[in-house]
Amino acid sequence: MEFLSFSNPAGLVALPILGCFILFFIPGHRANLVRWISTIFAFAVLIISFYFFLSFDHSEGGRQFIYEYEWLSLIGPWGESQRAISMSVGIDGIAVTMVLLTGIVMFTGTVVSWNINVNNKDFFILYFLLLSGVFGVFIAYDLFFFFFFYELSVLPMYLLIGKWGSSSKFSSFERTKEYSAMKLTLVLVAGSVLIWVAIIAMFVQSGTGSFHIDEIQKVIPDKFSSEFQSAFFLMLMIGFGILAGLWPFHTWSPDGHVAAPTAVSMVHAGVLMKLGAFGIIRVGMTLLPEGAQIWMPLLIGLGAVNVIYGALSAMGQTDLKYVIGYSSVSHMGYVLMGLGTLSLVGLNGAVLQMFSHGVMTALFFAVVGMIYERTHTRDSLVLSGLAQKMGIIAIFFTLAGLTSLGLPGLSGFAAELLIFIGIFQSYEIWGIILGSLAVIGAAITAVYILRLLSKVFFGLPDDTLPEYLDSTRREKFAASILVIFIVLVGLWPFPFVKVIESGVEPILLQIVGAG
Amino acid sequence: MILSAAYAWILPGLAVLAFCITSLFGKNLPYKGIFLPIAAALLGFIFFCLIFVDFISTGFNPSSVSIDWIVIDNLSITWGFSIDEISILMLGLVTFISLLVQIYSVGYMSGDPRISWYFAVHALFAGAMLALVLADNLLFLYFCWELVGLGSYLLIGFWFEKKAASEAAKKAFITTRLGDVGLLIGIILLFKATGTFHIPSIIHAAQEGAIAESTLMWSSLLLFLGAMGKSAQFPFHVWLPDAMEGPTPVSALIHAATMVVAGVYLIARMLPLLQMVPGFLTLVAIVGLFTFLFAGIIALVMTDIKKILAYSTISHLGLMILTLGSGGLAAAMFHLLVHGFSKALLFLGAGSVMHGMNGESDCWKMGGLRRNMSVTGITFLVGCLSLAGIVPLSGFFSKDEMLLSIYEGLGPIFLFITLVGVFLSSLYMIRLFCVIFIGEHRSEGAKSSHESPRVMTYPLVILAIFGTVLGILALPLPFGDFEGLGNFIDSKHHFHLSPWVTPLSLLIALAGLVIGYMCYGYPKISHHLVALRFGYLYKLTVSKFYIDELYQWIIDKIVLSAARFVSIFDRVVVNDTGVDGMGMSVLLSAFKVRLIQTGKLYNYGAAMGIGIFFMAVMWILVSN
């Protein structure tokens, strides 16, 4: 029973699915039992993702924990192929970081979701389904399953937002949760269409009769002309870029974040947006290296637009969740810029930023969820002086905010610094200009974060609002886990950087070799 | 070599450890855990003394050590510590003042519900500041640079229920952050050019000519921008007066003696690099000189005791920058030390006054306090006279060295303008003293004011003694090879007096004192009449030249408008038109296309006929 081994990454997909099955047979009215079982499963997943991170050997590098099962063989002009569609899994330095991130966000999201009272069984089933899809994307080395999991991680979002989400109403316009859920799903599916077309094109063009990334990779120099790479890399870049919040395809994301329930926002901004960036690396840069070289200047430019535009938009918002939603757009811009540098330092920073932003934004949304639960408003114009009555929550929010503005000692700084250096070292004078814009973006972030802190948390509390209670132990526990990682990465990023480097290096070598 | 740089990390390490324990568990510890940061500060000071003795006994040997923080490819970022003459001087200043300020705070902050948080952040600040002066590479320096900014932010906003405090904290962070953008870009540009963050290596590379001239110019400019933000130089000075909303001991430590001099320190460190850029030091000098005068003028008309001291700090920081611009490294660092002691003394004295006045900070509501609080009064006078530059107090020596350096480096014109500032400096200092301590009680509060407890007055006495004797450090020892502090810092520097600059400056300072005393202490000249005579100028000065209003206008009208525009653009144009519009166009075309399905047979027949006709035509065209 080799596949039941603890070190089989497929366990990351199977365990949440198993959780879904078990939850399925629990009576819906036993809400506490549902909570406990979900928490136990999420904890098990967290432990496993930790195990992978700790036992990943970065000095060896490459792909580790490889398992492979035939699923379907196809007959075509290439004869009867092996590995036509196979469940091939493995973890490299990039994936292992993302797996750890997903484990953390999944567990903390489960813990903060204890307050869900309406159909919480259905909620957790969908939530786990979504996350098993996310894990699947990170570990799949077969394009068919990659895409399968990719879709699996998008679609449950529709139900999760539509049912457990919240609508918001502003003086001049409103955003219903149905609208947000619909927009999110349709826009992301549009991106998926582009990705699927590109995948099929690569499958056909390679002529290997296999969806396996390794098989396709072998024939890149022979079969993929520059024109082909250029055309389909752009398609992939936009398709994945949509999920990564690439400007101007980002508008689904703030609305989606705002409408979603807390845990879903955490997963959504924390992990799901990273799938897009991950896809660009795993599929785009790995299989279309020349295409990557052609289009990366565009990506870095759009990334810079993301950073500045997102930060300015965030400053113009009054709803706490919208501020954070747009700040995600801005921070994902750094990731895209890091990818666009096509340098070891920049790429490393991009992946580290994916991790850092994932943890940070999860903390943000968790804290905003706590505030909303107590005050029933997220309007920064109404809230004031919360620090006096919710000291611990204020500290958590401040920590997340300081990470967001890139304070040294917290994770954001280490990641953004690597990206800045990467940008400055690439593209001659443009690198300097874009790099300066990126640094300025961090300063704009400081402005809106500090304004928010000053307005919402400091000053005297508004007496008309109900008596607040500070965070419960459960909430403190969840937030503390996130804080520990923020501080850990901020003070000692070296272990993370070494792991990520082992994953980024081979991909980069291939791209440099292609050009 | 018992305590070389290899152990220097212990200094900030202890403070950071104290921060962690006190902030997490402070509430459960006896005395709310405030003894931990104090113990850390005390150990830090003892440690400094050991390092100092060791440093001297090994014959001034700079040493360094580093640990890898991030290494990728050819990028290596380290946490490096080095000890040389400048860092020794800064270490002494930081450890000593922070120890005294923390002891003082025990009295000043007693009874505050968040006292353990206060002391914890103090420790964090001290740790970051110590690491900053020990850092041997620019990136680690930037790391600590931001963290001291955090300490400042948290302590300015310590009483966050006060609107003004939270606004001031925000303003301080954002203003300095603007400069930091420049600093970080400058650091990365230098890295791009040289492949290292290590300060001596960068300077070496620059002297070898390995850095392109334009890069050198830009990065110097950007580094200077960072220094201007941190050291509150015009036009970044606006945050410092507002920062006075924090507890007064915080102002003494962070906003007078240590953090604000970080910019001066940075320029001192990078001086060899800046010197490589032609004409750059003159720019530095002009910024410094302008700030020196500008802030001095405003200090003359402020009425809040702490604001006067804040503007005086800005002014003296400008003087230090001006001196650095003249190439006077030793003189500027000497004044940094002297100013740190004197200004900490004045702020702590101001704190003692406010403590005795139940928090009142308007000095026109005081008066005659020397009868109620004599220790505070005498020590305050020592601080004032020292900063006014009166012999034999330490400020006289440092000012003299600076003026000489300015004269020798920049020429007589700069010297004469600087002397105007010296006059202002002694004028506002004596004004401050007279209004608070001399004359009649001007309010009930002044009548019933009382001296502060000993835990607060003893630090004042200690600082006053140091403020008096520190000056002799400038003089060469008659024995041994110590040739004065200036020579210790910069071996090219030698102590000397000028036959006319020294008496002239002393004369001008004394004139300031006498005129000030005649205005405010022993009223012969009515300052009200002077204010009336120059009514328009007076109003302009009291309004701080409307710089704050200008910034507020820029933020409200430009930055926030831009933000609002972008967010509305995003919603209305990108989303509602672009995204929803695409959805709507699909929907609309579906409605249109729907009409084709009429359900009438002859419509379908006609469509079929047309189709067959076109296919036939194409068939014929293709087959020919």
Coordinates of N, CA and C in Angstrom, one line a residue, chain B residues 315-465:
Chain B
S315 N 16.4 73.1 14.8 CA 17.4 74.1 14.4 C 18.9 73.5 14.7
H316 N 19.1 72.9 15.8 CA 20.4 72.4 16.0 C 20.8 71.2 15.1
L317 N 19.8 70.4 14.8 CA 20.0 69.4 13.8 C 20.5 70.0 12.5
G318 N 19.9 71.1 12.1 CA 20.3 71.8 10.9 C 21.7 72.3 11.0
L319 N 22.1 72.7 12.2 CA 23.4 73.2 12.5 C 24.4 72.0 12.2
M320 N 24.1 70.9 12.8 CA 24.9 69.7 12.6 C 25.1 69.3 11.1
I321 N 23.9 69.4 10.4 CA 24.0 69.1 9.0 C 24.9 70.1 8.2
L322 N 24.7 71.3 8.6 CA 25.5 72.4 8.0 C 27.0 72.1 8.2
T323 N 27.3 71.7 9.5 CA 28.7 71.5 9.8 C 29.2 70.3 8.9
L324 N 28.4 69.3 8.8 CA 28.8 68.1 7.9 C 29.0 68.6 6.5
G325 N 28.2 69.6 6.1 CA 28.3 70.1 4.8 C 29.6 70.8 4.6
S326 N 30.2 71.3 5.7 CA 31.5 72.0 5.6 C 32.6 71.0 5.7
G327 N 32.2 69.7 5.9 CA 33.2 68.7 6.0 C 33.7 68.4 7.4
G328 N 33.1 69.1 8.3 CA 33.5 69.0 9.7 C 32.9 67.8 10.4
L329 N 33.3 66.6 10.1 CA 32.8 65.4 10.7 C 32.9 65.4 12.2
A330 N 34.2 65.7 12.7 CA 34.4 65.6 14.1 C 33.6 66.6 14.9
A331 N 33.5 67.9 14.3 CA 32.8 68.9 15.1 C 31.3 68.5 15.1
A332 N 30.7 68.0 14.0 CA 29.3 67.7 14.0 C 29.0 66.6 15.0
M333 N 29.9 65.6 15.0 CA 29.6 64.5 15.9 C 29.8 64.9 17.4
F334 N 30.7 65.8 17.6 CA 30.9 66.3 18.9 C 29.6 67.1 19.4
H335 N 29.1 67.9 18.5 CA 27.9 68.6 18.8 C 26.7 67.7 19.0
L336 N 26.7 66.6 18.2 CA 25.6 65.6 18.3 C 25.6 65.1 19.8
L337 N 26.8 64.8 20.3 CA 26.9 64.3 21.6 C 26.4 65.3 22.7
V338 N 27.0 66.5 22.5 CA 26.7 67.6 23.5 C 25.2 68.0 23.4
H339 N 24.7 68.1 22.2 CA 23.3 68.5 22.0 C 22.4 67.4 22.6
G340 N 22.8 66.1 22.4 CA 22.0 65.0 23.0 C 21.9 65.2 24.5
F341 N 23.0 65.4 25.2 CA 22.9 65.5 26.6 C 22.1 66.7 27.0
S342 N 22.4 67.9 26.4 CA 21.8 69.1 26.8 C 20.3 69.1 26.5
K343 N 19.9 68.6 25.4 CA 18.5 68.6 25.0 C 17.7 67.6 25.8
A344 N 18.4 66.4 26.1 CA 17.7 65.5 27.0 C 17.4 66.1 28.3
L345 N 18.5 66.8 28.8 CA 18.3 67.5 30.1 C 17.1 68.5 30.0
L346 N 17.1 69.3 28.9 CA 16.0 70.3 28.9 C 14.6 69.6 28.8
F347 N 14.5 68.6 28.0 CA 13.2 67.9 27.9 C 12.8 67.3 29.2
L348 N 13.8 66.6 29.8 CA 13.4 66.0 31.1 C 13.0 67.1 32.1
G349 N 13.7 68.3 32.0 CA 13.4 69.4 32.9 C 12.0 69.9 32.6
A350 N 11.7 70.0 31.3 CA 10.3 70.4 30.8 C 9.3 69.4 31.4
G351 N 9.6 68.1 31.3 CA 8.7 67.1 31.9 C 8.5 67.3 33.4
S352 N 9.6 67.7 34.1 CA 9.5 67.9 35.5 C 8.6 69.1 35.8
V353 N 8.8 70.2 34.9 CA 7.9 71.4 35.1 C 6.4 71.0 34.9
M354 N 6.2 70.2 33.8 CA 4.8 69.9 33.5 C 4.2 69.0 34.5
H355 N 5.1 68.1 35.1 CA 4.7 67.2 36.1 C 4.2 68.0 37.3
G356 N 5.0 69.1 37.6 CA 4.7 69.9 38.8 C 3.5 70.8 38.5
M357 N 3.2 71.1 37.2 CA 2.1 71.9 36.9 C 0.8 71.2 36.4
N358 N 0.8 69.9 36.8 CA -0.3 69.0 36.4 C -0.5 69.0 34.9
G359 N 0.5 68.9 34.2 CA 0.4 68.6 32.7 C 0.3 69.9 31.9
E360 N 0.3 71.1 32.5 CA 0.2 72.3 31.7 C 1.5 72.5 31.0
S361 N 1.4 72.9 29.7 CA 2.6 73.0 28.9 C 2.8 74.4 28.3
D362 N 1.8 75.3 28.5 CA 1.9 76.7 28.0 C 2.8 77.5 28.9
C363 N 3.9 77.9 28.4 CA 4.8 78.6 29.4 C 4.4 79.9 29.8
W364 N 3.4 80.6 29.1 CA 2.9 81.8 29.6 C 2.0 81.7 30.8
K365 N 1.6 80.4 31.2 CA 0.9 80.2 32.4 C 1.8 79.8 33.6
M366 N 3.1 79.9 33.3 CA 4.0 79.5 34.4 C 4.6 80.8 35.0
G367 N 5.9 80.9 35.1 CA 6.4 82.1 35.7 C 6.8 81.9 37.1
G368 N 8.0 82.3 37.5 CA 8.5 82.3 38.9 C 8.7 80.9 39.5
L369 N 8.8 79.9 38.6 CA 8.8 78.6 39.1 C 10.1 78.2 39.9
R370 N 11.1 79.1 39.7 CA 12.4 78.8 40.4 C 12.2 78.7 41.9
R371 N 11.2 79.4 42.4 CA 11.0 79.4 43.8 C 10.4 78.0 44.2
N372 N 9.5 77.5 43.3 CA 8.8 76.2 43.7 C 9.7 75.0 43.4
M373 N 10.4 75.0 42.3 CA 11.2 73.9 41.9 C 12.7 74.3 41.6
S374 N 13.5 74.3 42.6 CA 14.8 74.9 42.5 C 15.7 74.0 41.7
V375 N 15.7 72.6 42.0 CA 16.6 71.7 41.3 C 16.3 71.8 39.8
T376 N 15.0 71.7 39.4 CA 14.7 71.7 38.0 C 15.1 73.0 37.4
G377 N 15.0 74.1 38.2 CA 15.3 75.4 37.6 C 16.8 75.5 37.3
I378 N 17.6 75.1 38.3 CA 19.1 75.3 38.1 C 19.6 74.4 37.0
T379 N 19.1 73.1 37.0 CA 19.5 72.2 35.9 C 19.1 72.7 34.5
F380 N 17.9 73.3 34.5 CA 17.3 73.8 33.2 C 18.2 74.9 32.7
L381 N 18.6 75.8 33.7 CA 19.5 76.9 33.3 C 20.8 76.4 32.7
V382 N 21.3 75.4 33.3 CA 22.6 74.8 32.8 C 22.4 74.4 31.3
G383 N 21.2 73.7 31.1 CA 20.9 73.2 29.7 C 20.8 74.4 28.8
C384 N 20.1 75.4 29.2 CA 19.9 76.5 28.3 C 21.2 77.2 27.9
L385 N 22.0 77.5 29.0 CA 23.2 78.2 28.7 C 24.2 77.3 27.9
S386 N 24.1 76.0 28.1 CA 25.0 75.2 27.3 C 24.6 75.3 25.8
L387 N 23.3 75.2 25.5 CA 22.9 75.2 24.1 C 23.1 76.6 23.5
A388 N 23.1 77.6 24.4 CA 23.3 79.0 23.9 C 24.8 79.2 23.6
G389 N 25.6 78.3 24.2 CA 27.1 78.3 23.8 C 27.8 79.2 24.7
I390 N 27.6 79.2 26.0 CA 28.3 80.1 27.0 C 29.4 79.3 27.6
V391 N 30.6 79.9 27.7 CA 31.7 79.3 28.3 C 31.4 79.2 29.8
P392 N 31.8 78.1 30.5 CA 32.6 77.0 30.1 C 31.8 75.7 29.8
L393 N 30.5 75.9 29.5 CA 29.6 74.7 29.4 C 30.0 74.1 28.0
S394 N 29.5 72.8 27.9 CA 30.0 72.0 26.8 C 29.6 72.5 25.5
G395 N 28.4 73.2 25.5 CA 27.9 73.7 24.2 C 28.8 74.7 23.6
F396 N 29.5 75.4 24.4 CA 30.5 76.4 24.0 C 31.6 75.8 23.1
F397 N 32.1 74.7 23.6 CA 33.2 74.0 22.9 C 32.7 73.4 21.5
S398 N 31.6 72.8 21.6 CA 31.1 72.1 20.3 C 30.8 73.2 19.3
K399 N 30.1 74.3 19.8 CA 29.7 75.3 18.9 C 31.0 76.0 18.2
D400 N 32.0 76.2 19.1 CA 33.2 76.8 18.6 C 33.8 75.9 17.5
E401 N 33.9 74.6 17.7 CA 34.5 73.8 16.7 C 33.7 73.8 15.4
M402 N 32.4 73.8 15.6 CA 31.5 73.9 14.4 C 31.8 75.1 13.6
L403 N 31.8 76.3 14.3 CA 31.9 77.5 13.6 C 33.3 77.6 12.9
L404 N 34.3 77.1 13.5 CA 35.6 77.1 12.9 C 35.6 76.2 11.6
S405 N 34.9 75.1 11.8 CA 34.8 74.2 10.6 C 34.1 74.8 9.5
I406 N 33.0 75.5 9.8 CA 32.2 76.2 8.8 C 33.0 77.3 8.1
Y407 N 33.7 78.0 8.9 CA 34.6 79.1 8.4 C 35.6 78.5 7.4
E408 N 36.3 77.4 7.9 CA 37.3 76.9 7.1 C 36.8 76.1 5.9
G409 N 35.7 75.5 6.0 CA 35.2 74.7 4.9 C 34.3 75.5 3.9
L410 N 33.6 76.5 4.4 CA 32.6 77.2 3.5 C 32.9 78.7 3.3
G411 N 33.7 79.2 4.2 CA 34.1 80.6 4.0 C 33.3 81.6 4.9
P412 N 33.6 82.8 4.9 CA 33.1 83.8 5.8 C 31.6 84.1 5.7
I413 N 31.0 84.0 4.5 CA 29.6 84.3 4.3 C 28.7 83.3 5.1
F414 N 29.0 82.1 4.9 CA 28.3 81.1 5.7 C 28.5 81.3 7.2
L415 N 29.7 81.7 7.6 CA 30.0 81.9 9.0 C 29.1 83.0 9.6
F416 N 29.0 84.1 8.8 CA 28.2 85.2 9.3 C 26.7 84.9 9.4
I417 N 26.2 84.2 8.4 CA 24.8 83.8 8.5 C 24.6 82.8 9.7
T418 N 25.6 81.9 9.9 CA 25.4 81.0 11.0 C 25.4 81.8 12.3
L419 N 26.2 82.8 12.4 CA 26.2 83.6 13.7 C 24.9 84.2 14.0
V420 N 24.1 84.6 13.0 CA 22.8 85.0 13.2 C 22.0 83.9 13.9
G421 N 22.1 82.7 13.5 CA 21.5 81.6 14.1 C 21.9 81.4 15.5
V422 N 23.2 81.6 15.8 CA 23.7 81.5 17.1 C 23.1 82.5 18.0
F423 N 22.9 83.7 17.5 CA 22.2 84.7 18.3 C 20.8 84.3 18.6
L424 N 20.1 83.8 17.6 CA 18.7 83.4 17.8 C 18.6 82.3 18.9
S425 N 19.6 81.4 18.7 CA 19.6 80.2 19.6 C 19.7 80.7 21.1
S426 N 20.6 81.6 21.4 CA 20.7 82.0 22.8 C 19.5 82.9 23.2
L427 N 19.0 83.6 22.2 CA 17.8 84.4 22.5 C 16.6 83.6 22.9
Y428 N 16.3 82.5 22.1 CA 15.1 81.7 22.5 C 15.3 80.9 23.7
M429 N 16.6 80.5 24.0 CA 16.9 79.7 25.1 C 16.6 80.5 26.4
I430 N 17.1 81.8 26.4 CA 17.0 82.6 27.6 C 15.5 83.0 27.8
R431 N 14.8 83.2 26.7 CA 13.4 83.5 26.7 C 12.6 82.4 27.4
L432 N 12.9 81.2 27.0 CA 12.3 80.0 27.6 C 12.5 80.0 29.1
F433 N 13.8 80.2 29.4 CA 14.1 80.1 30.9 C 13.4 81.2 31.7
C434 N 13.5 82.4 31.2 CA 12.9 83.5 31.9 C 11.4 83.4 32.1
V435 N 10.7 83.0 31.0 CA 9.3 83.0 31.0 C 8.8 81.9 32.0
I436 N 9.5 80.8 32.1 CA 9.1 79.8 33.0 C 9.5 80.0 34.5
F437 N 10.8 80.4 34.6 CA 11.3 80.4 36.0 C 11.4 81.7 36.7
I438 N 11.4 82.8 35.9 CA 11.6 84.1 36.5 C 10.3 84.9 36.6
G439 N 10.3 85.9 37.5 CA 9.2 86.8 37.5 C 8.1 86.3 38.4
E440 N 6.9 86.8 38.2 CA 5.7 86.4 39.1 C 5.0 85.1 38.6
H441 N 4.4 84.5 39.5 CA 3.5 83.4 39.1 C 2.4 83.9 38.2
R442 N 2.2 83.3 37.1 CA 1.2 83.9 36.2 C -0.2 83.1 36.2
S443 N -0.2 82.1 37.1 CA -1.5 81.4 37.2 C -1.6 80.7 38.5
E444 N -2.8 80.2 38.9 CA -2.9 79.5 40.1 C -2.1 78.2 40.1
G445 N -2.0 77.6 39.0 CA -1.2 76.3 38.8 C 0.2 76.6 39.1
A446 N 0.7 77.7 38.7 CA 2.1 78.0 38.9 C 2.4 78.3 40.4
K447 N 1.4 78.9 41.1 CA 1.6 79.1 42.5 C 1.7 77.8 43.3
S448 N 0.8 76.9 42.9 CA 0.7 75.6 43.7 C 1.6 74.5 43.1
S449 N 2.5 74.9 42.2 CA 3.3 73.8 41.6 C 4.4 73.3 42.6
H450 N 4.9 72.1 42.3 CA 5.8 71.5 43.3 C 6.9 70.8 42.6
E451 N 8.0 70.6 43.3 CA 9.2 69.9 42.8 C 8.8 68.4 42.5
S452 N 9.5 67.8 41.6 CA 9.2 66.4 41.2 C 10.0 65.5 42.2
P453 N 9.6 64.2 42.2 CA 10.2 63.3 43.1 C 11.7 63.1 42.7
R454 N 12.5 62.5 43.6 CA 13.9 62.4 43.4 C 14.2 61.5 42.2
V455 N 13.4 60.5 41.9 CA 13.7 59.6 40.8 C 13.7 60.4 39.5
M456 N 13.0 61.6 39.5 CA 13.1 62.4 38.4 C 14.2 63.5 38.4
T457 N 14.4 64.0 39.6 CA 15.4 65.1 39.7 C 16.8 64.6 39.6
Y458 N 17.1 63.4 40.1 CA 18.5 62.9 40.1 C 19.0 62.8 38.7
P459 N 18.2 62.2 37.8 CA 18.7 62.2 36.4 C 19.0 63.6 35.8
L460 N 18.2 64.6 36.3 CA 18.4 65.9 35.8 C 19.8 66.4 36.3
V461 N 20.1 66.1 37.6 CA 21.4 66.6 38.1 C 22.5 65.9 37.4
I462 N 22.4 64.6 37.2 CA 23.4 63.9 36.5 C 23.7 64.4 35.1
L463 N 22.6 64.7 34.4 CA 22.7 65.2 33.0 C 23.3 66.6 33.1
A464 N 22.9 67.4 34.1 CA 23.5 68.8 34.2 C 25.0 68.7 34.4
I465 N 25.4 67.8 35.3 CA 26.8 67.7 35.5 C 27.6 67.3 34.2

